[in-house]
């Protein structure tokens, strides 16, 4: 039995319970978590914005140590430090064949099947295949990435979602070039990773925008050159900061119609608007035909930073070792499993950076 934060029903508060975790079956790996980040997608899965079968153990940004492997697992061994990949690709589907593993049609396969049981015998689902809001978890071997040397294991949790996503948004999706200006909407864990990645890419102005003024310090520490509290005039202010043209690249890290539209309005003619935030179906964004023509901008979505985690993780680790990427600085709260509901509340109130559950 291991302790876990269990979502018993959509919108119900998480309950700390002992759960019955099986030994890893063929092709599976069991991990003792060192840390798990609290991501806005966990909140969205818990409140019904994103679909989640219940009861479930959420949490998809995790790092820990392998404790056991199932038959035929050769990629890792007990004792290995690892980071979890919440969208393991199959290597066989249409999109894997195109070398776009972030779109793999089988990436969510494990999330739809029970992986453990509650103490009273009910089947439990793993949030985004990972279920890291628990002392231990069991995941497919493909979801386990060996942690390169020189990265502290607890901080490494952040690599699994916020940092792969944020780095990928800048490096793979928007393809930011040195000197380009970047506007970043939403300074949560993901936005902070985007800001750091923009700085690493050699961006010129990096303008961070949030509704919460208390995000300014975090944004500047990550590398933002300017900070704006979002108002209806934000796009105009960003144009003023970028030679009146607008940002070469705007990255939306909130998942709301108004911020997607504001990011688009802040982008220069011919620039790129990249949407990283995940919103619900009710978030409808509209554009006129004339403005689509006139501004000639590119609007694109982005899944898991359009990353191949196995290839990108070593690159990120090198940035950490070289002191270019600060993982610990993104963390503003270190909590236990009991603190997750309060971390969700803080997120809704626009407080703090990343909250890390430390085991
Ligand atoms: N304008 C600007 N900023 C906003 C607005 C708004 N209208 N509404 C919310 N924000 C800010 C919040 O104040 C917060 O700082 O957006 C930030 C979101 O951060 P988190 O809640 O910490 O979310 P994070 O985990 O970073 O995820 C961001 O990416 O992966 C997706 O599902 C995730 O959609 C979410 C997004
Ligand atoms: Zn996430
Ligand atoms: Zn695939």
mmCIF file of C-alpha atoms and ligand atoms in Angstrom:
data_model
loop_
_atom_site.group_PDB
_atom_site.id
_atom_site.type_symbol
_atom_site.label_atom_id
_atom_site.label_comp_id
_atom_site.label_asym_id
_atom_site.label_seq_id
_atom_site.Cartn_x
_atom_site.Cartn_y
_atom_site.Cartn_z
ATOM 1 C CA UNK A 1 0.000 0.000 0.000
ATOM 2 C CA UNK A 2 1.199 3.534 -0.762
ATOM 3 C CA UNK A 3 -0.251 6.948 0.077
ATOM 4 C CA UNK A 4 -1.862 8.895 -2.754
ATOM 5 C CA UNK A 5 -4.050 11.955 -3.361
ATOM 6 C CA UNK A 6 -7.210 10.463 -4.877
ATOM 7 C CA UNK A 7 -9.787 12.303 -7.003
ATOM 8 C CA UNK A 8 -12.978 10.422 -6.134
ATOM 9 C CA UNK A 9 -15.322 12.466 -8.354
ATOM 10 C CA UNK A 10 -15.021 15.418 -10.720
ATOM 11 C CA UNK A 11 -14.855 18.617 -8.658
ATOM 12 C CA UNK A 12 -14.462 16.764 -5.366
ATOM 13 C CA UNK A 13 -11.455 17.710 -3.228
ATOM 14 C CA UNK A 14 -8.529 15.268 -3.397
ATOM 15 C CA UNK A 15 -8.492 12.790 -0.515
ATOM 16 C CA UNK A 16 -5.302 11.273 0.885
ATOM 17 C CA UNK A 17 -5.721 7.482 0.953
ATOM 18 C CA UNK A 18 -3.677 4.320 0.960
ATOM 19 C CA UNK A 19 -3.908 2.663 -2.447
ATOM 20 C CA UNK A 20 -3.078 -0.830 -3.592
ATOM 21 C CA UNK A 21 -0.355 -0.552 -6.233
ATOM 22 C CA UNK A 22 0.484 -3.731 -8.174
ATOM 23 C CA UNK A 23 3.922 -5.029 -8.979
ATOM 24 C CA UNK A 24 4.950 -3.858 -12.458
ATOM 25 C CA UNK A 25 3.657 -6.168 -15.187
ATOM 26 C CA UNK A 26 5.435 -6.875 -18.468
ATOM 27 C CA UNK A 27 6.648 -3.626 -20.011
ATOM 28 C CA UNK A 28 5.960 -1.621 -16.832
ATOM 29 C CA UNK A 29 8.140 0.183 -14.322
ATOM 30 C CA UNK A 30 7.509 1.002 -10.676
ATOM 31 C CA UNK A 31 8.887 4.283 -9.360
ATOM 32 C CA UNK A 32 9.283 5.826 -5.900
ATOM 33 C CA UNK A 33 8.570 9.527 -6.448
ATOM 34 C CA UNK A 34 11.028 12.132 -5.219
ATOM 35 C CA UNK A 35 8.861 15.068 -6.283
ATOM 36 C CA UNK A 36 5.787 15.993 -8.298
ATOM 37 C CA UNK A 37 4.918 19.421 -9.686
ATOM 38 C CA UNK A 38 1.365 20.766 -9.493
ATOM 39 C CA UNK A 39 0.403 21.773 -13.047
ATOM 40 C CA UNK A 40 -2.696 23.682 -14.152
ATOM 41 C CA UNK A 41 -3.689 20.644 -16.247
ATOM 42 C CA UNK A 42 -4.127 18.671 -12.982
ATOM 43 C CA UNK A 43 -6.577 21.340 -11.820
ATOM 44 C CA UNK A 44 -8.328 21.178 -15.219
ATOM 45 C CA UNK A 45 -8.597 17.369 -14.970
ATOM 46 C CA UNK A 46 -9.961 17.612 -11.428
ATOM 47 C CA UNK A 47 -12.640 20.205 -12.214
ATOM 48 C CA UNK A 48 -13.924 18.732 -15.468
ATOM 49 C CA UNK A 49 -12.353 21.247 -17.891
ATOM 50 C CA UNK A 50 -10.443 18.223 -19.241
ATOM 51 C CA UNK A 51 -11.973 14.736 -19.219
ATOM 52 C CA UNK A 52 -10.747 12.340 -16.525
ATOM 53 C CA UNK A 53 -12.209 8.929 -15.571
ATOM 54 C CA UNK A 54 -12.526 8.541 -11.765
ATOM 55 C CA UNK A 55 -11.502 7.565 -9.187
ATOM 56 C CA UNK A 56 -8.046 8.695 -10.237
ATOM 57 C CA UNK A 57 -4.612 9.671 -8.987
ATOM 58 C CA UNK A 58 -3.592 12.846 -10.812
ATOM 59 C CA UNK A 59 -0.122 14.375 -11.186
ATOM 60 C CA UNK A 60 1.936 14.082 -14.373
ATOM 61 C CA UNK A 61 5.091 16.121 -13.683
ATOM 62 C CA UNK A 62 7.303 13.783 -11.699
ATOM 63 C CA UNK A 63 10.750 12.415 -11.028
ATOM 64 C CA UNK A 64 11.885 9.562 -8.833
ATOM 65 C CA UNK A 65 13.817 6.335 -8.539
ATOM 66 C CA UNK A 66 12.987 3.029 -10.211
ATOM 67 C CA UNK A 67 12.203 0.385 -7.575
ATOM 68 C CA UNK A 68 11.150 -2.525 -9.808
ATOM 69 C CA UNK A 69 10.767 -3.374 -13.482
ATOM 70 C CA UNK A 70 8.477 -5.870 -15.194
ATOM 71 C CA UNK A 71 9.513 -8.647 -17.542
ATOM 72 C CA UNK A 72 11.280 -7.540 -20.725
ATOM 73 C CA UNK A 73 12.074 -4.005 -19.492
ATOM 74 C CA UNK A 74 15.691 -3.273 -20.363
ATOM 75 C CA UNK A 75 15.658 0.532 -20.689
ATOM 76 C CA UNK A 76 15.988 1.156 -16.920
ATOM 77 C CA UNK A 77 16.891 -0.828 -13.794
ATOM 78 C CA UNK A 78 16.054 -0.553 -10.089
ATOM 79 C CA UNK A 79 17.927 2.367 -8.547
ATOM 80 C CA UNK A 80 17.919 4.496 -11.707
ATOM 81 C CA UNK A 81 16.813 8.147 -11.325
ATOM 82 C CA UNK A 82 14.118 8.968 -13.883
ATOM 83 C CA UNK A 83 11.766 11.670 -15.147
ATOM 84 C CA UNK A 84 8.247 10.821 -16.306
ATOM 85 C CA UNK A 85 6.998 11.525 -19.822
ATOM 86 C CA UNK A 86 3.199 11.917 -19.669
ATOM 87 C CA UNK A 87 2.717 11.291 -23.389
ATOM 88 C CA UNK A 88 4.841 8.249 -24.280
ATOM 89 C CA UNK A 89 4.769 7.651 -28.033
ATOM 90 C CA UNK A 90 4.262 4.217 -29.595
ATOM 91 C CA UNK A 91 6.728 4.510 -32.462
ATOM 92 C CA UNK A 92 4.277 2.764 -34.824
ATOM 93 C CA UNK A 93 1.352 5.097 -35.567
ATOM 94 C CA UNK A 94 0.914 7.568 -38.423
ATOM 95 C CA UNK A 95 2.283 10.516 -36.417
ATOM 96 C CA UNK A 96 5.219 8.598 -34.953
ATOM 97 C CA UNK A 97 6.023 7.647 -38.559
ATOM 98 C CA UNK A 98 6.043 11.352 -39.423
ATOM 99 C CA UNK A 99 8.523 11.935 -36.571
ATOM 100 C CA UNK A 100 5.906 13.926 -34.643
ATOM 101 C CA UNK A 101 5.739 11.776 -31.497
ATOM 102 C CA UNK A 102 3.915 14.490 -29.520
ATOM 103 C CA UNK A 103 0.863 13.731 -31.671
ATOM 104 C CA UNK A 104 1.068 9.946 -31.156
ATOM 105 C CA UNK A 105 -2.454 8.497 -31.230
ATOM 106 C CA UNK A 106 -1.501 5.982 -28.534
ATOM 107 C CA UNK A 107 0.122 8.459 -26.141
ATOM 108 C CA UNK A 108 -2.923 8.468 -23.844
ATOM 109 C CA UNK A 109 -3.531 4.702 -23.945
ATOM 110 C CA UNK A 110 -2.339 4.065 -20.389
ATOM 111 C CA UNK A 111 -4.403 6.979 -19.019
ATOM 112 C CA UNK A 112 -7.633 5.252 -20.065
ATOM 113 C CA UNK A 113 -6.990 1.970 -18.266
ATOM 114 C CA UNK A 114 -7.040 1.308 -14.488
ATOM 115 C CA UNK A 115 -3.576 0.850 -12.990
ATOM 116 C CA UNK A 116 -4.217 0.288 -9.276
ATOM 117 C CA UNK A 117 -7.022 -0.120 -6.738
ATOM 118 C CA UNK A 118 -8.349 1.834 -3.797
ATOM 119 C CA UNK A 119 -8.051 0.164 -0.385
ATOM 120 C CA UNK A 120 -11.677 -0.966 -0.752
ATOM 121 C CA UNK A 121 -11.013 -2.548 -4.140
ATOM 122 C CA UNK A 122 -12.260 0.036 -6.686
ATOM 123 C CA UNK A 123 -10.263 0.423 -9.899
ATOM 124 C CA UNK A 124 -8.159 3.593 -10.042
ATOM 125 C CA UNK A 125 -7.104 5.496 -13.175
ATOM 126 C CA UNK A 126 -3.704 7.172 -13.623
ATOM 127 C CA UNK A 127 -4.018 10.881 -14.480
ATOM 128 C CA UNK A 128 -2.199 11.437 -17.824
ATOM 129 C CA UNK A 129 -0.728 7.915 -17.495
ATOM 130 C CA UNK A 130 1.518 9.083 -14.669
ATOM 131 C CA UNK A 131 -0.294 9.278 -11.305
ATOM 132 C CA UNK A 132 2.571 10.994 -9.542
ATOM 133 C CA UNK A 133 0.487 12.487 -6.709
ATOM 134 C CA UNK A 134 1.425 9.341 -4.788
ATOM 135 C CA UNK A 135 4.478 7.971 -3.001
ATOM 136 C CA UNK A 136 4.931 5.422 -5.778
ATOM 137 C CA UNK A 137 3.505 4.759 -9.228
ATOM 138 C CA UNK A 138 3.517 2.136 -11.994
ATOM 139 C CA UNK A 139 3.855 3.346 -15.599
ATOM 140 C CA UNK A 140 4.723 1.953 -19.040
ATOM 141 C CA UNK A 141 8.482 1.714 -19.618
ATOM 142 C CA UNK A 142 8.096 4.114 -22.551
ATOM 143 C CA UNK A 143 6.963 6.784 -20.063
ATOM 144 C CA UNK A 144 10.241 6.616 -18.147
ATOM 145 C CA UNK A 145 13.197 8.764 -19.187
ATOM 146 C CA UNK A 146 16.596 8.192 -17.556
ATOM 147 C CA UNK A 147 17.641 11.374 -15.745
ATOM 148 C CA UNK A 148 20.976 12.638 -17.066
ATOM 149 C CA UNK A 149 23.725 13.293 -14.484
ATOM 150 C CA UNK A 150 24.048 16.598 -12.707
ATOM 151 C CA UNK A 151 20.357 17.455 -12.263
ATOM 152 C CA UNK A 152 18.955 17.305 -8.691
ATOM 153 C CA UNK A 153 16.241 14.624 -8.597
ATOM 154 C CA UNK A 154 13.538 16.718 -6.907
ATOM 155 C CA UNK A 155 13.943 19.712 -9.243
ATOM 156 C CA UNK A 156 14.017 17.295 -12.186
ATOM 157 C CA UNK A 157 10.261 16.743 -11.773
ATOM 158 C CA UNK A 158 9.694 20.118 -13.450
ATOM 159 C CA UNK A 159 11.396 18.882 -16.593
ATOM 160 C CA UNK A 160 8.563 16.388 -17.148
ATOM 161 C CA UNK A 161 5.861 18.911 -18.011
ATOM 162 C CA UNK A 162 6.449 22.648 -17.531
ATOM 163 C CA UNK A 163 10.019 22.746 -18.814
ATOM 164 C CA UNK A 164 9.737 20.339 -21.757
ATOM 165 C CA UNK A 165 6.555 22.177 -22.760
ATOM 166 C CA UNK A 166 7.929 25.683 -22.316
ATOM 167 C CA UNK A 167 11.293 24.953 -23.898
ATOM 168 C CA UNK A 168 9.644 23.134 -26.782
ATOM 169 C CA UNK A 169 7.197 25.992 -27.383
ATOM 170 C CA UNK A 170 10.131 28.337 -27.946
ATOM 171 C CA UNK A 171 12.603 25.965 -29.566
ATOM 172 C CA UNK A 172 10.409 23.648 -31.656
ATOM 173 C CA UNK A 173 7.049 25.372 -32.125
ATOM 174 C CA UNK A 174 7.866 29.088 -32.421
ATOM 175 C CA UNK A 175 11.519 28.478 -33.420
ATOM 176 C CA UNK A 176 12.674 31.719 -31.796
ATOM 177 C CA UNK A 177 15.832 33.170 -33.360
ATOM 178 C CA UNK A 178 18.425 35.322 -31.564
ATOM 179 C CA UNK A 179 17.291 38.914 -31.213
ATOM 180 C CA UNK A 180 13.580 38.238 -31.741
ATOM 181 C CA UNK A 181 11.085 39.760 -29.323
ATOM 182 C CA UNK A 182 8.834 37.403 -27.376
ATOM 183 C CA UNK A 183 5.628 38.164 -25.452
ATOM 184 C CA UNK A 184 4.581 35.570 -22.884
ATOM 185 C CA UNK A 185 1.003 35.507 -21.561
ATOM 186 C CA UNK A 186 0.613 33.740 -18.204
ATOM 187 C CA UNK A 187 3.473 33.455 -15.726
ATOM 188 C CA UNK A 188 2.766 30.099 -14.073
ATOM 189 C CA UNK A 189 5.154 27.145 -14.196
ATOM 190 C CA UNK A 190 4.776 26.842 -17.961
ATOM 191 C CA UNK A 191 5.150 30.588 -18.599
ATOM 192 C CA UNK A 192 8.289 30.710 -16.437
ATOM 193 C CA UNK A 193 9.790 27.895 -18.498
ATOM 194 C CA UNK A 194 8.879 29.744 -21.711
ATOM 195 C CA UNK A 195 10.573 32.915 -20.429
ATOM 196 C CA UNK A 196 13.751 31.009 -19.517
ATOM 197 C CA UNK A 197 13.739 29.237 -22.884
ATOM 198 C CA UNK A 198 13.326 32.555 -24.707
ATOM 199 C CA UNK A 199 16.333 33.921 -22.839
ATOM 200 C CA UNK A 200 18.337 30.772 -23.670
ATOM 201 C CA UNK A 201 17.354 31.196 -27.346
ATOM 202 C CA UNK A 202 18.875 34.689 -27.268
ATOM 203 C CA UNK A 203 15.607 36.577 -27.578
ATOM 204 C CA UNK A 204 15.731 40.377 -27.408
ATOM 205 C CA UNK A 205 12.800 41.862 -25.492
ATOM 206 C CA UNK A 206 10.904 39.261 -23.454
ATOM 207 C CA UNK A 207 7.637 40.822 -22.293
ATOM 208 C CA UNK A 208 5.764 38.856 -19.625
ATOM 209 C CA UNK A 209 2.052 39.457 -19.057
ATOM 210 C CA UNK A 210 -0.124 38.256 -16.186
ATOM 211 C CA UNK A 211 -3.301 39.329 -14.431
ATOM 212 C CA UNK A 212 -1.490 39.043 -11.153
ATOM 213 C CA UNK A 213 1.040 41.798 -10.435
ATOM 214 C CA UNK A 214 2.840 39.590 -7.928
ATOM 215 C CA UNK A 215 4.240 37.555 -10.848
ATOM 216 C CA UNK A 216 6.566 40.389 -11.866
ATOM 217 C CA UNK A 217 9.499 39.382 -9.682
ATOM 218 C CA UNK A 218 9.368 35.735 -10.791
ATOM 219 C CA UNK A 219 9.093 36.756 -14.437
ATOM 220 C CA UNK A 220 12.065 39.109 -14.250
ATOM 221 C CA UNK A 221 14.159 36.536 -12.396
ATOM 222 C CA UNK A 222 13.436 34.056 -15.218
ATOM 223 C CA UNK A 223 14.639 36.566 -17.783
ATOM 224 C CA UNK A 224 11.720 38.827 -18.694
ATOM 225 C CA UNK A 225 12.897 42.297 -19.724
ATOM 226 C CA UNK A 226 9.432 43.818 -19.177
ATOM 227 C CA UNK A 227 6.318 42.939 -17.219
ATOM 228 C CA UNK A 228 2.732 44.058 -17.829
ATOM 229 C CA UNK A 229 -0.381 43.496 -15.772
ATOM 230 C CA UNK A 230 -2.907 42.465 -18.403
ATOM 231 C CA UNK A 231 -5.530 45.058 -19.376
ATOM 232 C CA UNK A 232 -7.484 45.661 -22.592
ATOM 233 C CA UNK A 233 -4.492 47.800 -23.651
ATOM 234 C CA UNK A 234 -1.884 45.048 -23.330
ATOM 235 C CA UNK A 235 -1.398 44.549 -27.074
ATOM 236 C CA UNK A 236 -0.906 48.287 -27.540
ATOM 237 C CA UNK A 237 1.659 48.363 -24.730
ATOM 238 C CA UNK A 238 3.526 45.430 -26.285
ATOM 239 C CA UNK A 239 3.638 47.255 -29.627
ATOM 240 C CA UNK A 240 5.099 50.267 -27.819
ATOM 241 C CA UNK A 241 7.827 48.035 -26.358
ATOM 242 C CA UNK A 242 8.661 46.407 -29.704
ATOM 243 C CA UNK A 243 9.265 49.267 -32.100
ATOM 244 C CA UNK A 244 5.503 49.673 -32.661
ATOM 245 C CA UNK A 245 5.358 46.463 -34.700
ATOM 246 C CA UNK A 246 4.353 43.934 -32.054
ATOM 247 C CA UNK A 247 6.317 40.916 -30.820
ATOM 248 C CA UNK A 248 7.938 38.583 -33.337
ATOM 249 C CA UNK A 249 6.532 35.729 -31.258
ATOM 250 C CA UNK A 250 3.722 35.639 -28.679
ATOM 251 C CA UNK A 251 3.240 32.550 -26.533
ATOM 252 C CA UNK A 252 -0.037 31.981 -24.697
ATOM 253 C CA UNK A 253 0.335 29.969 -21.473
ATOM 254 C CA UNK A 254 -3.119 30.408 -19.927
ATOM 255 C CA UNK A 255 -5.678 28.543 -22.037
ATOM 256 C CA UNK A 256 -8.347 31.247 -22.285
ATOM 257 C CA UNK A 257 -9.989 32.832 -25.334
ATOM 258 C CA UNK A 258 -9.167 36.379 -24.231
ATOM 259 C CA UNK A 259 -5.460 35.670 -23.751
ATOM 260 C CA UNK A 260 -5.211 33.785 -27.054
ATOM 261 C CA UNK A 261 -6.788 36.763 -28.770
ATOM 262 C CA UNK A 262 -4.514 39.196 -26.857
ATOM 263 C CA UNK A 263 -1.445 37.159 -27.805
ATOM 264 C CA UNK A 264 -2.496 37.264 -31.440
ATOM 265 C CA UNK A 265 -3.133 41.022 -31.270
ATOM 266 C CA UNK A 266 0.347 41.486 -29.742
ATOM 267 C CA UNK A 267 2.115 39.657 -32.571
ATOM 268 C CA UNK A 268 3.730 41.705 -35.348
ATOM 269 C CA UNK A 269 2.544 41.366 -38.940
ATOM 270 C CA UNK A 270 3.989 38.103 -40.225
ATOM 271 C CA UNK A 271 4.904 36.953 -36.705
ATOM 272 C CA UNK A 272 4.043 33.725 -34.872
ATOM 273 C CA UNK A 273 1.449 33.198 -32.134
ATOM 274 C CA UNK A 274 1.894 29.916 -30.288
ATOM 275 C CA UNK A 275 -0.846 28.596 -28.010
ATOM 276 C CA UNK A 276 0.453 26.390 -25.214
ATOM 277 C CA UNK A 277 -2.432 26.830 -22.738
ATOM 278 C CA UNK A 278 -5.154 24.191 -22.703
ATOM 279 C CA UNK A 279 -8.669 25.560 -22.382
ATOM 280 C CA UNK A 280 -12.139 24.086 -22.539
ATOM 281 C CA UNK A 281 -14.471 23.858 -25.546
ATOM 282 C CA UNK A 282 -16.360 26.927 -24.362
ATOM 283 C CA UNK A 283 -13.289 29.126 -24.963
ATOM 284 C CA UNK A 284 -14.128 30.414 -28.449
ATOM 285 C CA UNK A 285 -11.733 32.776 -30.232
ATOM 286 C CA UNK A 286 -12.787 34.733 -33.310
ATOM 287 C CA UNK A 287 -10.926 36.520 -36.112
ATOM 288 C CA UNK A 288 -12.218 38.489 -39.071
ATOM 289 C CA UNK A 289 -11.291 37.311 -42.557
ATOM 290 C CA UNK A 290 -9.825 40.715 -43.274
ATOM 291 C CA UNK A 291 -7.476 40.742 -40.294
ATOM 292 C CA UNK A 292 -6.261 37.209 -41.008
ATOM 293 C CA UNK A 293 -5.255 38.451 -44.448
ATOM 294 C CA UNK A 294 -3.898 41.804 -43.371
ATOM 295 C CA UNK A 295 -1.680 40.680 -40.483
ATOM 296 C CA UNK A 296 -0.317 37.564 -42.182
ATOM 297 C CA UNK A 297 0.414 36.007 -38.788
ATOM 298 C CA UNK A 298 0.798 32.305 -38.076
ATOM 299 C CA UNK A 299 -1.362 30.954 -35.258
ATOM 300 C CA UNK A 300 -0.414 27.497 -34.067
ATOM 301 C CA UNK A 301 -1.216 25.096 -31.291
ATOM 302 C CA UNK A 302 1.506 23.173 -29.550
ATOM 303 C CA UNK A 303 1.310 19.794 -27.801
ATOM 304 C CA UNK A 304 3.864 19.031 -25.054
ATOM 305 C CA UNK A 305 6.098 21.673 -26.659
ATOM 306 C CA UNK A 306 6.178 19.587 -29.863
ATOM 307 C CA UNK A 307 9.010 17.761 -28.117
ATOM 308 C CA UNK A 308 10.489 14.332 -28.430
ATOM 309 C CA UNK A 309 11.173 14.015 -24.686
ATOM 310 C CA UNK A 310 13.864 11.365 -25.109
ATOM 311 C CA UNK A 311 15.850 13.712 -27.339
ATOM 312 C CA UNK A 312 15.094 16.971 -25.550
ATOM 313 C CA UNK A 313 15.736 15.867 -21.961
ATOM 314 C CA UNK A 314 19.532 15.552 -22.406
ATOM 315 C CA UNK A 315 19.586 19.027 -23.989
ATOM 316 C CA UNK A 316 17.668 20.485 -21.047
ATOM 317 C CA UNK A 317 19.960 18.713 -18.581
ATOM 318 C CA UNK A 318 22.966 20.328 -20.271
ATOM 319 C CA UNK A 319 21.322 23.760 -19.853
ATOM 320 C CA UNK A 320 20.782 22.971 -16.150
ATOM 321 C CA UNK A 321 24.377 21.835 -15.644
ATOM 322 C CA UNK A 322 25.694 24.930 -17.418
ATOM 323 C CA UNK A 323 23.597 27.165 -15.145
ATOM 324 C CA UNK A 324 21.459 28.514 -17.993
ATOM 325 C CA UNK A 325 18.242 26.854 -16.838
ATOM 326 C CA UNK A 326 17.190 27.357 -13.209
ATOM 327 C CA UNK A 327 14.691 24.711 -12.121
ATOM 328 C CA UNK A 328 14.744 25.398 -8.374
ATOM 329 C CA UNK A 329 14.054 29.092 -8.962
ATOM 330 C CA UNK A 330 10.689 28.251 -10.561
ATOM 331 C CA UNK A 331 9.514 26.594 -7.338
ATOM 332 C CA UNK A 332 7.839 28.898 -4.825
ATOM 333 C CA UNK A 333 6.254 26.270 -2.543
ATOM 334 C CA UNK A 334 7.361 22.826 -1.405
ATOM 335 C CA UNK A 335 4.480 20.850 0.072
ATOM 336 C CA UNK A 336 3.290 17.351 0.997
ATOM 337 C CA UNK A 337 0.392 15.504 -0.678
ATOM 338 C CA UNK A 338 -2.039 17.127 1.782
ATOM 339 C CA UNK A 339 -1.174 20.557 0.373
ATOM 340 C CA UNK A 340 -2.377 19.950 -3.204
ATOM 341 C CA UNK A 341 -5.923 21.384 -2.770
ATOM 342 C CA UNK A 342 -4.423 24.598 -1.345
ATOM 343 C CA UNK A 343 -1.974 24.648 -4.271
ATOM 344 C CA UNK A 344 -4.954 24.492 -6.680
ATOM 345 C CA UNK A 345 -6.543 27.422 -4.812
ATOM 346 C CA UNK A 346 -3.314 29.434 -5.025
ATOM 347 C CA UNK A 347 -3.174 28.719 -8.755
ATOM 348 C CA UNK A 348 -6.713 30.023 -9.239
ATOM 349 C CA UNK A 349 -5.834 33.127 -7.244
ATOM 350 C CA UNK A 350 -2.741 33.760 -9.404
ATOM 351 C CA UNK A 351 -0.258 33.256 -6.567
ATOM 352 C CA UNK A 352 3.241 31.788 -6.761
ATOM 353 C CA UNK A 353 5.263 29.961 -9.414
ATOM 354 C CA UNK A 354 5.442 26.152 -9.434
ATOM 355 C CA UNK A 355 4.390 24.218 -6.345
ATOM 356 C CA UNK A 356 6.348 21.018 -5.811
ATOM 357 C CA UNK A 357 5.126 18.058 -3.783
ATOM 358 C CA UNK A 358 8.275 16.680 -2.154
ATOM 359 C CA UNK A 359 8.127 13.107 -0.865
HETATM 360 N N1 LIG B 1 -4.333 37.253 -18.489
HETATM 361 C C1 LIG B 1 -3.034 37.020 -18.149
HETATM 362 N N2 LIG B 1 -2.658 36.045 -17.300
HETATM 363 C C2 LIG B 1 -3.612 35.256 -16.800
HETATM 364 C C3 LIG B 1 -4.984 35.423 -17.116
HETATM 365 C C4 LIG B 1 -5.329 36.478 -17.993
HETATM 366 N N3 LIG B 1 -6.597 36.706 -18.332
HETATM 367 N N4 LIG B 1 -5.693 34.476 -16.440
HETATM 368 C C5 LIG B 1 -4.801 33.760 -15.745
HETATM 369 N N5 LIG B 1 -3.551 34.221 -15.943
HETATM 370 C C6 LIG B 1 -2.298 33.759 -15.369
HETATM 371 C C7 LIG B 1 -2.383 33.314 -13.927
HETATM 372 O O1 LIG B 1 -2.325 34.414 -13.034
HETATM 373 C C8 LIG B 1 -1.155 32.401 -13.818
HETATM 374 O O2 LIG B 1 -0.008 33.126 -13.454
HETATM 375 O O3 LIG B 1 -1.874 32.596 -16.073
HETATM 376 C C9 LIG B 1 -0.970 31.860 -15.234
HETATM 377 C C10 LIG B 1 -1.272 30.383 -15.366
HETATM 378 O O4 LIG B 1 -0.367 29.685 -14.581
HETATM 379 P P1 LIG B 1 -0.718 28.327 -13.798
HETATM 380 O O5 LIG B 1 -2.113 28.372 -13.310
HETATM 381 O O6 LIG B 1 0.386 28.090 -12.847
HETATM 382 O O7 LIG B 1 -0.706 27.246 -14.997
HETATM 383 P P2 LIG B 1 0.494 26.407 -15.667
HETATM 384 O O8 LIG B 1 0.651 25.133 -14.912
HETATM 385 O O9 LIG B 1 1.649 27.272 -15.910
HETATM 386 O O10 LIG B 1 -0.198 26.014 -17.046
HETATM 387 C C11 LIG B 1 -0.514 27.009 -18.016
HETATM 388 O O11 LIG B 1 -0.555 25.456 -19.844
HETATM 389 O O12 LIG B 1 -0.308 23.160 -19.834
HETATM 390 C C12 LIG B 1 -1.219 24.225 -19.859
HETATM 391 O O13 LIG B 1 -3.223 23.340 -18.796
HETATM 392 C C13 LIG B 1 -2.143 24.235 -18.665
HETATM 393 O O14 LIG B 1 -3.589 25.862 -19.633
HETATM 394 C C14 LIG B 1 -2.572 25.665 -18.666
HETATM 395 C C15 LIG B 1 -1.325 26.398 -19.122
HETATM 396 ZN ZN1 LIG B 2 1.332 19.735 -17.088
HETATM 397 ZN ZN1 LIG B 3 2.521 6.680 -32.067
#
